[in-house]
Amino acid sequence: MADSILVINCGSSSLKFAILSNAGQTLIVEGIAERLGSDNSSISFKFEGEKTVIALQDSSHKQAVTQIKHWLEEHPHIQKNLVGIGHRVVHGGETFTHSVLIDQNVIQGIADCSQFAPLHTAAHVIGIEVAMQIFPGLPQVAVFDTAFHQTLEPVQYLYPIPMAMYRDHHFRKYGFHGTSYRYISQRLAELDPKSHQQGVLAAHLGNGASTCAINKGKSSDTSMGITPLEGLMMGTRCGSLDPSLISFISKAEHISSDEALDILNKKSGLLGISELSNDCRTLEEAMVSGDNRAKLALDMFAARTAKYLASVATTLESIDHLVFTGGIGENSSYLRHVICQNLKAFNISINEDKNNNAPRGMASEIHTRHSNTKVWIIPTNEELVIALDTFSLINN
Ligand code: ADP
């Protein structure tokens, strides 16, 4: 068996992990530690088609990583091939434009980005420090969600607010889902090599959702901003709106601006409009049973996705490809259909048979012969990018 990499995605109350070998092509084991920091936390391992769940006594991140280490000790043929650990890091600010090998300076650099993503950053630092304690001597790499968008020009990433806000506080658009967009760009270049010299629009649609324009392989604009709240309507996030609303909501509801922001982050989007669920599948089922509010929420999601695809497209010379990815982008034929209907002015059209019968978990083309733009469904694979970056930094 070839060298393998442990990929860790550490959140404040969860820790997802996977071990990949064979240049990232083979998933050996994956799992998740959930409800960390609260009662009844547990960690699950999916290995050779079987799922094992183990309760965590002290519900800490450290105990979760210790359990991964124990699992490896029980599988010495896998442990002996482990050569490194790759960590997903949400915010790399302007400091990190590429993945990096982790040392104390890098940990400090990640901690310094915490003002924009305090909960995520604190969790990442814990995950890295714990992994360093439990796997001493194993090289560790940080892969940043923001890094792919560091190619944006100032004309795209600056907010039209006083320049001192950028100079003094680094307030600007950073963008997220960069690891996913980098994968999409590379995978599309395998499927259609010319795409690397062309204009690509991509929509990563999951619980969090964003769009990205990729010009000749580089991100030229993206819909998320200084935080993931900007841009599209999402599962529970409102996306872009008039910022005055924060003041209106806090005055009308007698709450602080932070509490108003919490409503926009956690109680809005598909959940806020449907008053039913943030989950696309639940809403599609409700729509089929005649729930008009579920349909309104989904149609708003589609309209706003199309709007932010059109918006980022202004940085491209031509729209040669449109790629759908993420749980919704890969699986919801209804939303792909409505989004493309909203893009009729761009002469983007999809074949409904191909859209409705797209094979699950595989890349496919769904455009019509007359479409100006090739339309693709490409399942994303962020773990693969993290594993490959980790391999390549270790080997260099
Ligand atoms: P996250 O941002 O948490 O990684 P995912 O990319 O896993 O999210 O996407 C989750 C979303 O994908 C949910 O809204 C879920 O309902 C939706 N989804 C998954 N499968 C389907 C499906 N078959 N049809 C419609 N929506 C789906």
Coordinates of C-alpha atoms in Angstrom, one line a residue, residues 30-394:
E30 CA -13.3 8.1 7.2
G31 CA -15.3 9.3 10.1
I32 CA -16.5 12.1 12.3
A33 CA -16.3 13.0 16.0
E34 CA -19.6 14.8 16.9
R35 CA -21.0 16.9 19.8
L36 CA -17.5 17.7 21.0
G37 CA -17.6 19.8 24.2
S38 CA -21.0 18.4 25.2
D39 CA -22.5 15.2 26.8
N40 CA -22.7 12.1 24.7
S41 CA -20.0 13.0 22.2
S42 CA -18.8 10.1 20.0
I43 CA -16.5 9.3 17.1
S44 CA -17.4 7.0 14.2
F45 CA -15.1 5.1 11.8
K46 CA -16.3 3.9 8.4
F47 CA -13.9 1.2 7.3
E48 CA -14.4 -1.6 4.7
G49 CA -18.1 -0.9 4.5
E50 CA -18.7 -1.1 8.3
K51 CA -19.4 1.7 10.7
T52 CA -18.1 1.6 14.3
V53 CA -19.2 4.3 16.8
I54 CA -17.1 4.9 20.0
A55 CA -18.3 7.1 22.9
L56 CA -15.8 9.8 24.0
Q57 CA -15.4 10.1 27.7
D58 CA -14.2 13.7 28.1
S59 CA -15.7 14.9 24.7
S60 CA -12.5 16.8 23.8
H61 CA -10.8 17.3 20.4
K62 CA -7.7 15.7 22.0
Q63 CA -9.7 12.6 22.9
A64 CA -11.1 12.4 19.3
V65 CA -7.5 12.5 17.8
T66 CA -6.3 10.0 20.4
Q67 CA -9.1 7.6 19.3
I68 CA -7.8 8.0 15.7
K69 CA -4.3 7.1 16.9
H70 CA -5.7 4.1 18.8
W71 CA -7.6 3.0 15.6
L72 CA -4.3 3.3 13.7
E73 CA -2.5 1.2 16.3
E74 CA -5.1 -1.5 15.8
H75 CA -4.4 -1.3 12.1
P76 CA -0.6 -1.3 12.0
H77 CA -0.5 -2.0 8.2
I78 CA -2.2 1.4 7.7
Q79 CA -0.4 3.2 10.5
K80 CA 3.0 2.3 9.1
N81 CA 2.2 4.1 5.8
L82 CA 1.0 7.3 7.3
V83 CA 3.4 10.1 6.2
G84 CA 1.6 13.3 7.0
I85 CA -1.5 15.2 8.2
G86 CA -3.4 17.8 6.1
H87 CA -5.7 20.3 7.9
R88 CA -8.5 22.2 6.3
V89 CA -8.3 25.8 7.5
V90 CA -11.2 28.2 6.7
H91 CA -9.5 31.6 6.9
G92 CA -6.0 32.3 5.8
G93 CA -6.5 36.1 5.4
E94 CA -4.0 37.8 3.1
T95 CA -1.1 35.9 4.8
F96 CA -1.7 32.5 3.2
T97 CA -1.9 32.4 -0.6
H98 CA -0.9 28.7 -0.8
S99 CA -0.9 25.6 1.4
V100 CA 2.0 25.5 3.9
L101 CA 3.9 23.1 6.1
I102 CA 2.9 23.9 9.7
D103 CA 5.4 25.3 12.2
Q104 CA 4.9 27.6 15.2
N105 CA 5.0 30.7 12.9
V106 CA 2.2 29.2 10.8
I107 CA 0.1 28.5 13.9
Q108 CA 0.5 32.1 15.0
G109 CA -0.4 33.3 11.4
I110 CA -3.6 31.2 11.5
A111 CA -4.4 32.5 15.0
D112 CA -3.8 36.1 13.7
C113 CA -6.6 35.6 11.1
S114 CA -9.1 34.8 13.8
Q115 CA -11.0 38.2 13.8
F116 CA -13.0 37.1 10.7
A117 CA -13.7 33.5 11.7
P118 CA -13.2 33.3 15.5
L119 CA -15.0 30.0 16.1
H120 CA -13.5 28.2 13.2
T121 CA -10.0 29.5 13.7
A122 CA -9.9 28.6 17.4
A123 CA -11.0 25.0 16.5
H124 CA -8.4 24.7 13.7
V125 CA -5.6 25.8 16.1
I126 CA -6.8 23.2 18.7
G127 CA -7.0 20.5 16.0
I128 CA -3.4 21.3 14.8
E129 CA -1.9 21.5 18.3
V130 CA -3.6 18.3 19.4
A131 CA -2.5 16.5 16.2
M132 CA 1.1 17.7 16.8
Q133 CA 1.0 16.3 20.4
I134 CA -0.5 12.9 19.4
F135 CA 1.5 12.4 16.2
P136 CA 4.8 14.0 17.1
G137 CA 7.3 14.1 14.2
L138 CA 4.6 13.6 11.5
P139 CA 4.7 16.6 9.1
Q140 CA 1.5 18.7 9.0
V141 CA 0.1 20.9 6.3
A142 CA -2.5 23.7 6.4
V143 CA -4.8 24.1 3.3
F144 CA -6.8 27.3 3.3
D145 CA -10.4 27.8 1.9
T146 CA -9.5 31.4 1.1
A147 CA -6.2 30.8 -0.7
F148 CA -7.6 30.1 -4.2
H149 CA -9.2 33.5 -4.2
Q150 CA -6.0 35.4 -3.5
T151 CA -5.7 36.0 -7.2
L152 CA -8.7 38.4 -7.2
E153 CA -7.8 42.0 -8.4
P154 CA -8.3 44.9 -5.9
V155 CA -11.1 46.1 -8.1
Q156 CA -13.0 42.9 -7.1
Y157 CA -11.8 42.3 -3.6
L158 CA -12.1 45.9 -2.1
Y159 CA -15.4 47.0 -0.6
P160 CA -16.4 50.6 -1.6
I161 CA -15.9 51.9 2.0
P162 CA -13.2 54.2 3.3
M163 CA -9.8 52.9 2.2
A164 CA -8.5 53.1 5.8
M165 CA -10.8 50.2 6.6
Y166 CA -8.8 48.0 4.4
R167 CA -5.4 49.6 5.2
D168 CA -5.9 49.5 9.0
H169 CA -8.1 46.4 9.5
H170 CA -7.8 44.3 6.3
F171 CA -11.6 44.5 5.7
R172 CA -12.0 43.1 2.2
K173 CA -13.6 40.2 0.3
Y174 CA -11.7 36.9 0.9
G175 CA -14.1 34.3 -0.5
F176 CA -14.4 30.7 0.6
H177 CA -14.9 27.2 -0.8
G178 CA -11.5 27.8 -2.5
T179 CA -10.3 24.2 -2.1
S180 CA -13.5 22.9 -3.8
Y181 CA -13.1 25.4 -6.7
R182 CA -9.5 24.5 -7.2
Y183 CA -10.5 20.8 -7.4
I184 CA -13.3 21.7 -9.9
S185 CA -10.9 23.7 -12.1
Q186 CA -8.4 20.8 -12.1
R187 CA -11.0 18.1 -12.7
L188 CA -12.7 20.1 -15.5
A189 CA -9.2 20.4 -17.1
E190 CA -9.0 16.6 -17.1
L191 CA -12.4 16.3 -18.7
D192 CA -11.9 19.1 -21.2
P193 CA -8.3 20.3 -21.4
K194 CA -9.2 23.5 -23.2
S195 CA -11.1 24.7 -20.1
H196 CA -7.8 25.7 -18.5
Q197 CA -7.5 28.5 -21.0
Q198 CA -11.2 29.5 -20.9
G199 CA -13.8 31.1 -18.7
V200 CA -15.5 28.9 -16.1
L201 CA -18.4 29.7 -13.8
A202 CA -18.8 27.4 -10.8
A203 CA -21.5 27.1 -8.2
H204 CA -20.7 25.2 -5.0
L205 CA -24.2 24.7 -3.5
G206 CA -24.4 23.0 -0.1
N207 CA -25.5 24.2 3.3
G208 CA -23.1 27.0 2.6
A209 CA -23.3 28.2 -1.1
S210 CA -21.2 30.4 -3.3
T211 CA -20.3 31.1 -6.9
C212 CA -16.9 31.6 -8.5
A213 CA -15.6 32.8 -11.8
I214 CA -12.4 31.0 -12.9
N215 CA -10.5 32.7 -15.6
K216 CA -7.8 30.5 -17.2
G217 CA -7.5 28.4 -14.1
K218 CA -7.4 31.4 -11.6
S219 CA -10.2 32.7 -9.4
S220 CA -11.2 36.1 -10.8
D221 CA -14.3 36.7 -8.5
T222 CA -16.4 34.9 -6.0
S223 CA -19.7 35.7 -4.2
M224 CA -18.7 35.2 -0.5
G225 CA -16.9 38.1 1.2
I226 CA -15.1 38.8 4.4
T227 CA -17.1 36.0 5.9
P228 CA -19.3 33.3 4.2
L229 CA -22.4 35.5 4.8
E230 CA -22.2 37.5 1.5
G231 CA -23.6 36.4 -1.8
L232 CA -26.1 33.6 -2.3
M233 CA -29.1 32.7 -0.1
M234 CA -28.0 29.6 1.8
G235 CA -29.4 26.9 4.2
T236 CA -29.7 29.4 7.1
R237 CA -27.7 32.4 5.9
C238 CA -29.4 35.3 4.1
G239 CA -26.6 36.2 1.7
S240 CA -26.3 39.7 0.3
L241 CA -28.8 42.3 1.4
D242 CA -29.0 46.0 2.3
P243 CA -26.7 46.4 5.3
S244 CA -29.2 48.9 6.8
L245 CA -31.4 45.9 7.7
I246 CA -29.1 45.0 10.6
S247 CA -29.9 48.3 12.2
F248 CA -33.7 48.0 11.4
I249 CA -33.8 44.5 12.8
S250 CA -32.0 45.3 16.0
K251 CA -34.2 48.4 16.7
A252 CA -37.4 46.6 15.8
E253 CA -36.6 43.5 17.8
H254 CA -34.8 45.3 20.6
I255 CA -31.7 43.2 20.1
S256 CA -28.0 44.0 19.6
S257 CA -26.4 44.2 16.1
D258 CA -24.6 41.0 16.9
E259 CA -27.9 39.3 17.7
A260 CA -29.4 40.7 14.5
L261 CA -26.4 39.3 12.6
D262 CA -27.0 35.9 14.3
I263 CA -30.5 35.9 12.8
L264 CA -29.0 36.6 9.4
N265 CA -26.5 33.8 9.8
K266 CA -28.6 31.1 11.5
K267 CA -32.3 31.7 11.0
S268 CA -32.5 33.1 7.5
G269 CA -32.0 31.6 4.0
L270 CA -34.1 28.5 3.0
L271 CA -35.0 28.0 6.7
G272 CA -36.2 31.6 7.2
I273 CA -38.4 31.7 4.1
S274 CA -39.8 28.2 4.3
E275 CA -40.2 28.2 8.1
L276 CA -39.8 24.5 7.7
S277 CA -36.2 23.5 7.1
N278 CA -32.7 24.5 5.9
D279 CA -32.4 21.2 4.0
C280 CA -32.9 21.2 0.3
R281 CA -34.1 17.6 0.1
T282 CA -36.8 18.2 2.9
L283 CA -38.0 21.3 1.0
E284 CA -38.2 19.5 -2.3
E285 CA -40.3 16.8 -0.7
A286 CA -42.6 19.4 0.8
M287 CA -42.9 21.2 -2.5
V288 CA -44.0 18.0 -4.2
S289 CA -46.6 17.6 -1.5
G290 CA -47.9 21.1 -2.3
D291 CA -46.1 23.3 0.2
N292 CA -45.9 26.7 -1.7
R293 CA -43.6 28.3 0.8
A294 CA -41.0 25.5 0.3
K295 CA -41.3 26.2 -3.4
L296 CA -40.9 29.9 -2.9
A297 CA -37.7 29.3 -0.8
L298 CA -36.2 27.0 -3.4
D299 CA -37.1 29.4 -6.3
M300 CA -35.5 32.3 -4.4
F301 CA -32.4 30.2 -3.8
A302 CA -32.3 29.5 -7.6
A303 CA -32.9 33.1 -8.6
R304 CA -30.2 34.4 -6.3
T305 CA -27.7 31.7 -7.4
A306 CA -28.3 32.7 -11.0
K307 CA -27.9 36.4 -10.0
Y308 CA -24.5 35.7 -8.4
L309 CA -23.3 33.5 -11.3
A310 CA -24.1 36.4 -13.6
S311 CA -22.4 38.9 -11.3
V312 CA -19.1 37.0 -11.1
A313 CA -19.2 36.3 -14.8
T314 CA -18.4 40.0 -15.5
T315 CA -14.7 39.1 -14.8
L316 CA -14.7 36.5 -17.6
E317 CA -14.0 37.1 -21.4
S318 CA -16.5 34.3 -22.2
I319 CA -18.6 31.8 -20.3
D320 CA -17.4 28.6 -21.7
H321 CA -18.3 26.3 -18.8
L322 CA -20.8 26.2 -15.9
V323 CA -20.1 23.7 -13.2
F324 CA -22.5 22.6 -10.4
T325 CA -21.1 21.0 -7.3
G326 CA -21.8 20.5 -3.6
G327 CA -24.6 18.5 -2.1
I328 CA -27.3 20.6 -3.8
G329 CA -25.4 21.3 -7.0
E330 CA -24.6 17.6 -7.5
N331 CA -28.0 16.2 -6.5
S332 CA -30.9 18.7 -7.1
S333 CA -32.1 18.4 -10.7
Y334 CA -34.9 20.8 -9.8
L335 CA -32.6 23.6 -8.7
R336 CA -30.2 23.1 -11.6
H337 CA -33.2 23.4 -13.9
V338 CA -34.5 26.6 -12.3
I339 CA -31.0 28.2 -12.1
C340 CA -30.4 27.6 -15.8
Q341 CA -33.8 29.0 -16.7
N342 CA -32.8 32.1 -14.9
L343 CA -29.7 32.3 -17.1
K344 CA -31.6 32.1 -20.4
A345 CA -30.3 35.6 -21.4
F346 CA -26.8 34.0 -21.5
N347 CA -28.0 31.3 -23.9
I348 CA -27.2 28.6 -21.3
S349 CA -29.5 25.7 -21.8
I350 CA -29.6 22.2 -20.4
N351 CA -31.0 18.9 -21.7
E352 CA -33.7 17.9 -19.2
D353 CA -33.3 14.2 -19.7
K354 CA -29.6 14.5 -18.9
N355 CA -30.3 16.8 -16.0
N356 CA -32.9 14.4 -14.5
N357 CA -30.9 11.2 -15.1
A358 CA -27.4 12.4 -14.3
P359 CA -25.5 9.6 -12.6
R360 CA -24.9 10.1 -8.9
G361 CA -21.3 10.7 -7.8
M362 CA -19.9 11.0 -11.3
A363 CA -19.0 13.9 -13.5
S364 CA -21.4 14.5 -16.4
E365 CA -22.4 17.0 -19.1
I366 CA -26.0 18.2 -19.2
H367 CA -26.0 21.0 -21.8
T368 CA -28.0 21.0 -25.0
R369 CA -26.3 21.1 -28.4
H370 CA -27.4 24.8 -28.8
S371 CA -26.1 26.0 -25.4
N372 CA -23.3 28.7 -25.6
T373 CA -21.9 27.2 -22.4
K374 CA -21.1 23.6 -21.5
V375 CA -22.9 22.7 -18.3
W376 CA -21.4 20.1 -16.0
I377 CA -22.1 18.4 -12.8
I378 CA -18.8 17.6 -11.0
P379 CA -18.7 16.0 -7.6
T380 CA -16.2 18.0 -5.5
N381 CA -13.4 16.3 -3.5
E382 CA -11.8 18.7 -1.1
E383 CA -10.1 15.8 0.9
L384 CA -8.2 14.9 -2.3
V385 CA -6.8 18.4 -2.8
I386 CA -5.7 18.5 0.9
A387 CA -4.1 15.1 0.6
L388 CA -2.3 16.0 -2.6
D389 CA -1.0 19.3 -1.2
T390 CA 0.2 17.5 1.9
F391 CA 2.0 14.9 -0.2
S392 CA 3.6 17.5 -2.4
L393 CA 4.8 19.8 0.5
I394 CA 6.2 16.8 2.4

